[in-house]
Tab-separated table of C-alpha atoms in Angstrom:
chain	number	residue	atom	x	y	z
L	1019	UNK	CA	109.219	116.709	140.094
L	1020	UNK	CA	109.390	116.128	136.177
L	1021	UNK	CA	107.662	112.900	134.952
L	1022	UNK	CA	110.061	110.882	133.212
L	1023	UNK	CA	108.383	110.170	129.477
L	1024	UNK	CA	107.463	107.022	128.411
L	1025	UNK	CA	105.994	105.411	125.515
L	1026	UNK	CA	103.242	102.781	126.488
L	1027	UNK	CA	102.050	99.968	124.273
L	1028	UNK	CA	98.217	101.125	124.051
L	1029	UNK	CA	99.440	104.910	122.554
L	1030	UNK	CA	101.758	102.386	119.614
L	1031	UNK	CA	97.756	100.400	118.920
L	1032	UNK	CA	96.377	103.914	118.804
L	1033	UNK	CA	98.670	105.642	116.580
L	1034	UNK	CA	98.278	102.639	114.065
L	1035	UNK	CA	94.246	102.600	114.566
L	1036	UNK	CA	94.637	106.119	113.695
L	1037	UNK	CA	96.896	106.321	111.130
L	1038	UNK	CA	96.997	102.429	109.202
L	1039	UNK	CA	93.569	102.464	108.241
L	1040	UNK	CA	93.663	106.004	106.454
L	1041	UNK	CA	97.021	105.676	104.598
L	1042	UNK	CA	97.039	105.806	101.036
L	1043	UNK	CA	98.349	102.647	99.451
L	1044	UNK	CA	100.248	105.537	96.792
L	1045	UNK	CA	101.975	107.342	99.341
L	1046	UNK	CA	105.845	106.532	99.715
L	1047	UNK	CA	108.717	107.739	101.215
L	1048	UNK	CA	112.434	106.426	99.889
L	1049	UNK	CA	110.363	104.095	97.682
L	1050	UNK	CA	108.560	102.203	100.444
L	1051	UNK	CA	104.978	102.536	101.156
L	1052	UNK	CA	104.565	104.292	103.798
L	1053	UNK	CA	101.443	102.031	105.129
L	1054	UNK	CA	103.809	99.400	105.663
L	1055	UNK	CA	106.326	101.159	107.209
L	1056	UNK	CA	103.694	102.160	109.636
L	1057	UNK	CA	103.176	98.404	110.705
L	1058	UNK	CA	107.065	97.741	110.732
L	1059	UNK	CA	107.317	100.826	113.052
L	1060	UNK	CA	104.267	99.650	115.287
L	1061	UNK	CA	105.651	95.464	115.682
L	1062	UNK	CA	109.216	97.159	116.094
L	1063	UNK	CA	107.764	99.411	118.986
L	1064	UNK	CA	105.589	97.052	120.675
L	1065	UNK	CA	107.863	94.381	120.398
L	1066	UNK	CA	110.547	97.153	122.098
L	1067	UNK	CA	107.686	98.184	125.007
L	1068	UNK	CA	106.565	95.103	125.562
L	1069	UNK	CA	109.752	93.330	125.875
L	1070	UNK	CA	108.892	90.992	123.780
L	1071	UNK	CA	107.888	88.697	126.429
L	1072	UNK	CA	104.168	89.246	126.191
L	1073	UNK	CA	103.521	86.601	123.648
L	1074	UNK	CA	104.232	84.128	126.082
L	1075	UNK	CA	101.494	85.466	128.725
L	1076	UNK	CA	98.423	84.130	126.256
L	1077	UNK	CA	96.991	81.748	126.814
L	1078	UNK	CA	93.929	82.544	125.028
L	1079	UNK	CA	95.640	83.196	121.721
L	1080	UNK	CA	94.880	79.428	119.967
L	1081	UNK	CA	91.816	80.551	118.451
L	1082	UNK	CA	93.164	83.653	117.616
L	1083	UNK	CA	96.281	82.127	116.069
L	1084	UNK	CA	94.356	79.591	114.218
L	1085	UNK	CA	92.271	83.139	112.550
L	1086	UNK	CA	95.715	84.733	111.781
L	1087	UNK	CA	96.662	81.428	109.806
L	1088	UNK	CA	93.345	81.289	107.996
L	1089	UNK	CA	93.856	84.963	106.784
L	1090	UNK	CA	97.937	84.802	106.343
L	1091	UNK	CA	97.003	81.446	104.092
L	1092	UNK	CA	94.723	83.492	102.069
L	1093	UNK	CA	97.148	86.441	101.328
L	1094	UNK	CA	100.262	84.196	100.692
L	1095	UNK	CA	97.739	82.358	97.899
L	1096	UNK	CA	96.612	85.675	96.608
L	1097	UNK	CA	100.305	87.716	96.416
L	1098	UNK	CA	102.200	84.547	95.457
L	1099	UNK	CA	99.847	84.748	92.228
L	1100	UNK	CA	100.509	87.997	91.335
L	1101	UNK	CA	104.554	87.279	91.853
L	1102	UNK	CA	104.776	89.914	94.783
L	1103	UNK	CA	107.243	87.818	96.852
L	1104	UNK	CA	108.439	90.799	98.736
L	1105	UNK	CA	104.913	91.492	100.156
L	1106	UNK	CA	104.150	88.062	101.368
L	1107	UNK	CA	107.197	87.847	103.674
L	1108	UNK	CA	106.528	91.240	105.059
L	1109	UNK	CA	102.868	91.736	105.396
L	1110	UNK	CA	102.180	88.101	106.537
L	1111	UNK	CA	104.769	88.717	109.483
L	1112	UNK	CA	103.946	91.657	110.426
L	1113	UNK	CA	100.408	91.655	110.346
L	1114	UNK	CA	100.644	88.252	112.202
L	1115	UNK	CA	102.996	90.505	114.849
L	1116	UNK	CA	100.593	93.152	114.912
L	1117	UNK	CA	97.390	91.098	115.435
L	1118	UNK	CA	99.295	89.142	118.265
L	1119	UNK	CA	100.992	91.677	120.286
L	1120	UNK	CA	97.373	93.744	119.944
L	1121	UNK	CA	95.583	91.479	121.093
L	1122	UNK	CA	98.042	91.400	124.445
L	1123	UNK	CA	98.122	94.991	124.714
L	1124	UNK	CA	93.834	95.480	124.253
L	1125	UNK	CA	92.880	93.010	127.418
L	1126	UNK	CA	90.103	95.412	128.134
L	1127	UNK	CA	86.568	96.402	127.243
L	1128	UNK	CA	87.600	100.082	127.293
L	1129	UNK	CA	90.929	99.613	125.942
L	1130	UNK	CA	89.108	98.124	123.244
L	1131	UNK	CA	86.072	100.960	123.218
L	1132	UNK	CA	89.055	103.528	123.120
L	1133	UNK	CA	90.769	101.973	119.798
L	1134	UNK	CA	87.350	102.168	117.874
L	1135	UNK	CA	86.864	105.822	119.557
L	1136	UNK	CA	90.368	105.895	117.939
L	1137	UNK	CA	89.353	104.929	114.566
L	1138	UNK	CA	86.278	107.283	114.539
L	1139	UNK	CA	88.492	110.166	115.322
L	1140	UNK	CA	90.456	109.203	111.981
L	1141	UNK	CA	87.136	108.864	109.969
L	1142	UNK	CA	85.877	112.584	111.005
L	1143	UNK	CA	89.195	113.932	109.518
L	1144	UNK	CA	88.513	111.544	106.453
L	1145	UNK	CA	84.607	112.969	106.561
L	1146	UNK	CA	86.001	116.746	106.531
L	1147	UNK	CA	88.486	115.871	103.649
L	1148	UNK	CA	85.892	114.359	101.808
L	1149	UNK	CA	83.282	117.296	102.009
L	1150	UNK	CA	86.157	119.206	100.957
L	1151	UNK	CA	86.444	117.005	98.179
L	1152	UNK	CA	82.937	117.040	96.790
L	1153	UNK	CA	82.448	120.608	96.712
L	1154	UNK	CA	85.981	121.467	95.192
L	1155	UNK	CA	86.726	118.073	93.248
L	1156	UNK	CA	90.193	118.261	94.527
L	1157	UNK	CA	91.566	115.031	96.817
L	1158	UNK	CA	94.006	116.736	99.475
L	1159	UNK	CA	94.899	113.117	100.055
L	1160	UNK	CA	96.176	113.392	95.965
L	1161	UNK	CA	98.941	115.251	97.986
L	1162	UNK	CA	100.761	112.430	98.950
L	1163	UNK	CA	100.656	110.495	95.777
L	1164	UNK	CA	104.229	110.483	95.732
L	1165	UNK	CA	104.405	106.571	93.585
L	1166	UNK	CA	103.138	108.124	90.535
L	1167	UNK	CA	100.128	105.951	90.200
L	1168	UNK	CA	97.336	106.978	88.611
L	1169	UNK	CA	94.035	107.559	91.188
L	1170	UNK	CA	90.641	105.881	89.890
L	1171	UNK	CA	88.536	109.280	90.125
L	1172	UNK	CA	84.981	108.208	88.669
L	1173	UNK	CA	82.775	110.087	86.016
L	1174	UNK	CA	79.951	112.395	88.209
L	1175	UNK	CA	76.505	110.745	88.400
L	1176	UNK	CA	73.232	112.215	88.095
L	1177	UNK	CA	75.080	115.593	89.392
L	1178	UNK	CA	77.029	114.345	92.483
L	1179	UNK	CA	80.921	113.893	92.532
L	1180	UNK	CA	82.102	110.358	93.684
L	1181	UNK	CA	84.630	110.586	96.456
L	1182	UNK	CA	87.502	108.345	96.947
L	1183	UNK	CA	89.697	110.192	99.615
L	1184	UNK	CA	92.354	107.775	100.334
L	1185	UNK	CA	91.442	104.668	98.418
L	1186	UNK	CA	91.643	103.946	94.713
L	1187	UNK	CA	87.960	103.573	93.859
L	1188	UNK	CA	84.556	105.236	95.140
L	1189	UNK	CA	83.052	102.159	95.803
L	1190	UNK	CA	86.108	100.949	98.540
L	1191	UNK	CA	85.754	104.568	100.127
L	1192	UNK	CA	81.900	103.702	100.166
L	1193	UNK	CA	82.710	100.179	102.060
L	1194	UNK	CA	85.186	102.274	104.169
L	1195	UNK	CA	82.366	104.839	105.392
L	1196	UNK	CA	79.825	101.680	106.007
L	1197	UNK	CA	82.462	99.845	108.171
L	1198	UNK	CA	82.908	102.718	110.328
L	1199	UNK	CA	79.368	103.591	110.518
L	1200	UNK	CA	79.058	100.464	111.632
L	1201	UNK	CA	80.956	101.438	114.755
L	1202	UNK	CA	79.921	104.384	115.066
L	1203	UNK	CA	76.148	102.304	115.784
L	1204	UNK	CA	78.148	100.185	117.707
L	1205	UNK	CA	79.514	102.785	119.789
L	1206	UNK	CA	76.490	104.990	120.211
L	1207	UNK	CA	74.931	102.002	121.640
L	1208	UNK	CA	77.195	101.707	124.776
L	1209	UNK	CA	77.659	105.559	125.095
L	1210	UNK	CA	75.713	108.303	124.073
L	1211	UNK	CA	78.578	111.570	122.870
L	1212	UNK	CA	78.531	114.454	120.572
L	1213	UNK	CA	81.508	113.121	118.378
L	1214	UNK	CA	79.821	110.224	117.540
L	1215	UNK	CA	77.007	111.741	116.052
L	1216	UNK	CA	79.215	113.993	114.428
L	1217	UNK	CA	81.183	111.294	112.946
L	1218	UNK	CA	77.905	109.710	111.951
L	1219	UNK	CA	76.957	112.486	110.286
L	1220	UNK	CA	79.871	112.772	108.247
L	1221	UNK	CA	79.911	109.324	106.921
L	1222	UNK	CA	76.286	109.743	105.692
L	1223	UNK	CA	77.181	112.309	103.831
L	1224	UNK	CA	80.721	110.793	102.482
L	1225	UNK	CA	78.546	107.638	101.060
C-alpha cells in the first residue's frame, strides 16, 4: 500500500530553521532576495497546511503578540529611516506570520529540541565552509553573490584569515558562531550526542 505524501507543518519550521538563518542577504534570484522569498514561501505553506485556522487555537499568544509588536515597532522605525518602504510591509508581515504560525506548529519540548537540532545541523555545514575558507581564502558562499554587492572581507591579523561565510562582516559571523554555541551548550545539557560536539567543535574553530 503506497503512503500518500504529505507535507506537514513542522518539516515547513525546519526547512526555514535550516535554511533562513544561513542565507546570504546578497543572494537573489529574479531580483528578489532570496532570504525573503524563503519566509514568503514558509507563511504561504504553513498558512496552506495549517489551514489557516490555527491562529485562532492560541490562546497563549498575548504575550507573544505583544513581543512581535515590540520588535515589528522597532524595524518599521529603523527601515522607515532609511526610506526602504518595500521592506517594512513585507518583513514586518511576514515575520509577524512566521513567528505566529511557529509558535502553533512548535507546542512541544521536542518539537522545539528538534528545530535547534535543526539549526545546528545548518551551522556544521557553515563550520565545514568556513574551514574551507580559512585555509583557501575563498568564500564558496561568494558563489551566490548574484546582487553585485561588494562582501566586507577583512585585512588578516597577526597571521589568521577572518571568516565571514555568509554574512557581510567577520565580526556578525563571530556573533553567529557564539549564538549557536550557545545552543549547542544548551543542547548538550539535555542530551549528550556526537554531532553536538562536532558542531561545537566547529564553531570554536570558526570564531
Amino acid at each position: 500500500m503506497n503512503k500518500r505524501f504529505c507535507i506537514r507543518p513542522m518539516s515547513i519550521m525546519k526547512m526555514f530553521a535550516l535554511l533562513y538563518p544561513i542565507c546570504p542577504n546578497y543572494f537573489y534570484i529574479a531580483g528578489m532576495p532570496f532570504k525573503e522569498m524563503i519566509l514568503f514561501i514558509s507563511v504561504i505553506l504553513l498558512t496552506i497546511f495549517t489551514k489557516g485556522g490555527i491562529l485562532t487555537k492560541r490562546k497563549k499568544a498575548a504575550s507573544m503578540f505583544l513581543e512581535i509588536i515590540i520588535w515589528s515597532t522597532i524595524f518599521v522605525m529603523i527601515q522607515l529611516y532609511h526610506n526602504e518602504w518595500m521592506q517594512v510591509f513585507t518583513q514586518v508581515l511576514l515575520w509577524v506570520g512566521i513567528v505566529y504560525f511557529g509558535s502553533s506548529v512548535i507546542n512541544t519540548k521536542e518539537k522545539f529540541i528538534s528545530i535547534i537540532d535543526t539549526v545546528i545541523i545548518g551551522s556544521m555545514i557553515v563550520g565545514i565552509f568556513g574551514i574551507v575558507e580559512e585555509i583557501t581564502h575563498f568564500n564558496i558562499f561568494s558563489l551566490l553573490n548574484t546582487s553585485g554587492a561588494i562582501l566586507n572581507y577583512n585585512p588578516i591579523r597577526l597571521g589568521i584569515f577572518r571568516i565571514i561565510s555568509f554574512t557581510s562582516h567577520a565580526i556578525s559571523y563571530g556573533c553567529y558562531c557564539m549564538i549557536v554555541f550557545a545552543l549547542i551548550i544548551y543542547r548538550v545539557m539535555i542530551e549528550k550526542k556526537r554531532f553536538l560536539y562536532i558542531a561545537g567543535a566547529l564553531m570554536l574553530v570558526n570564531e
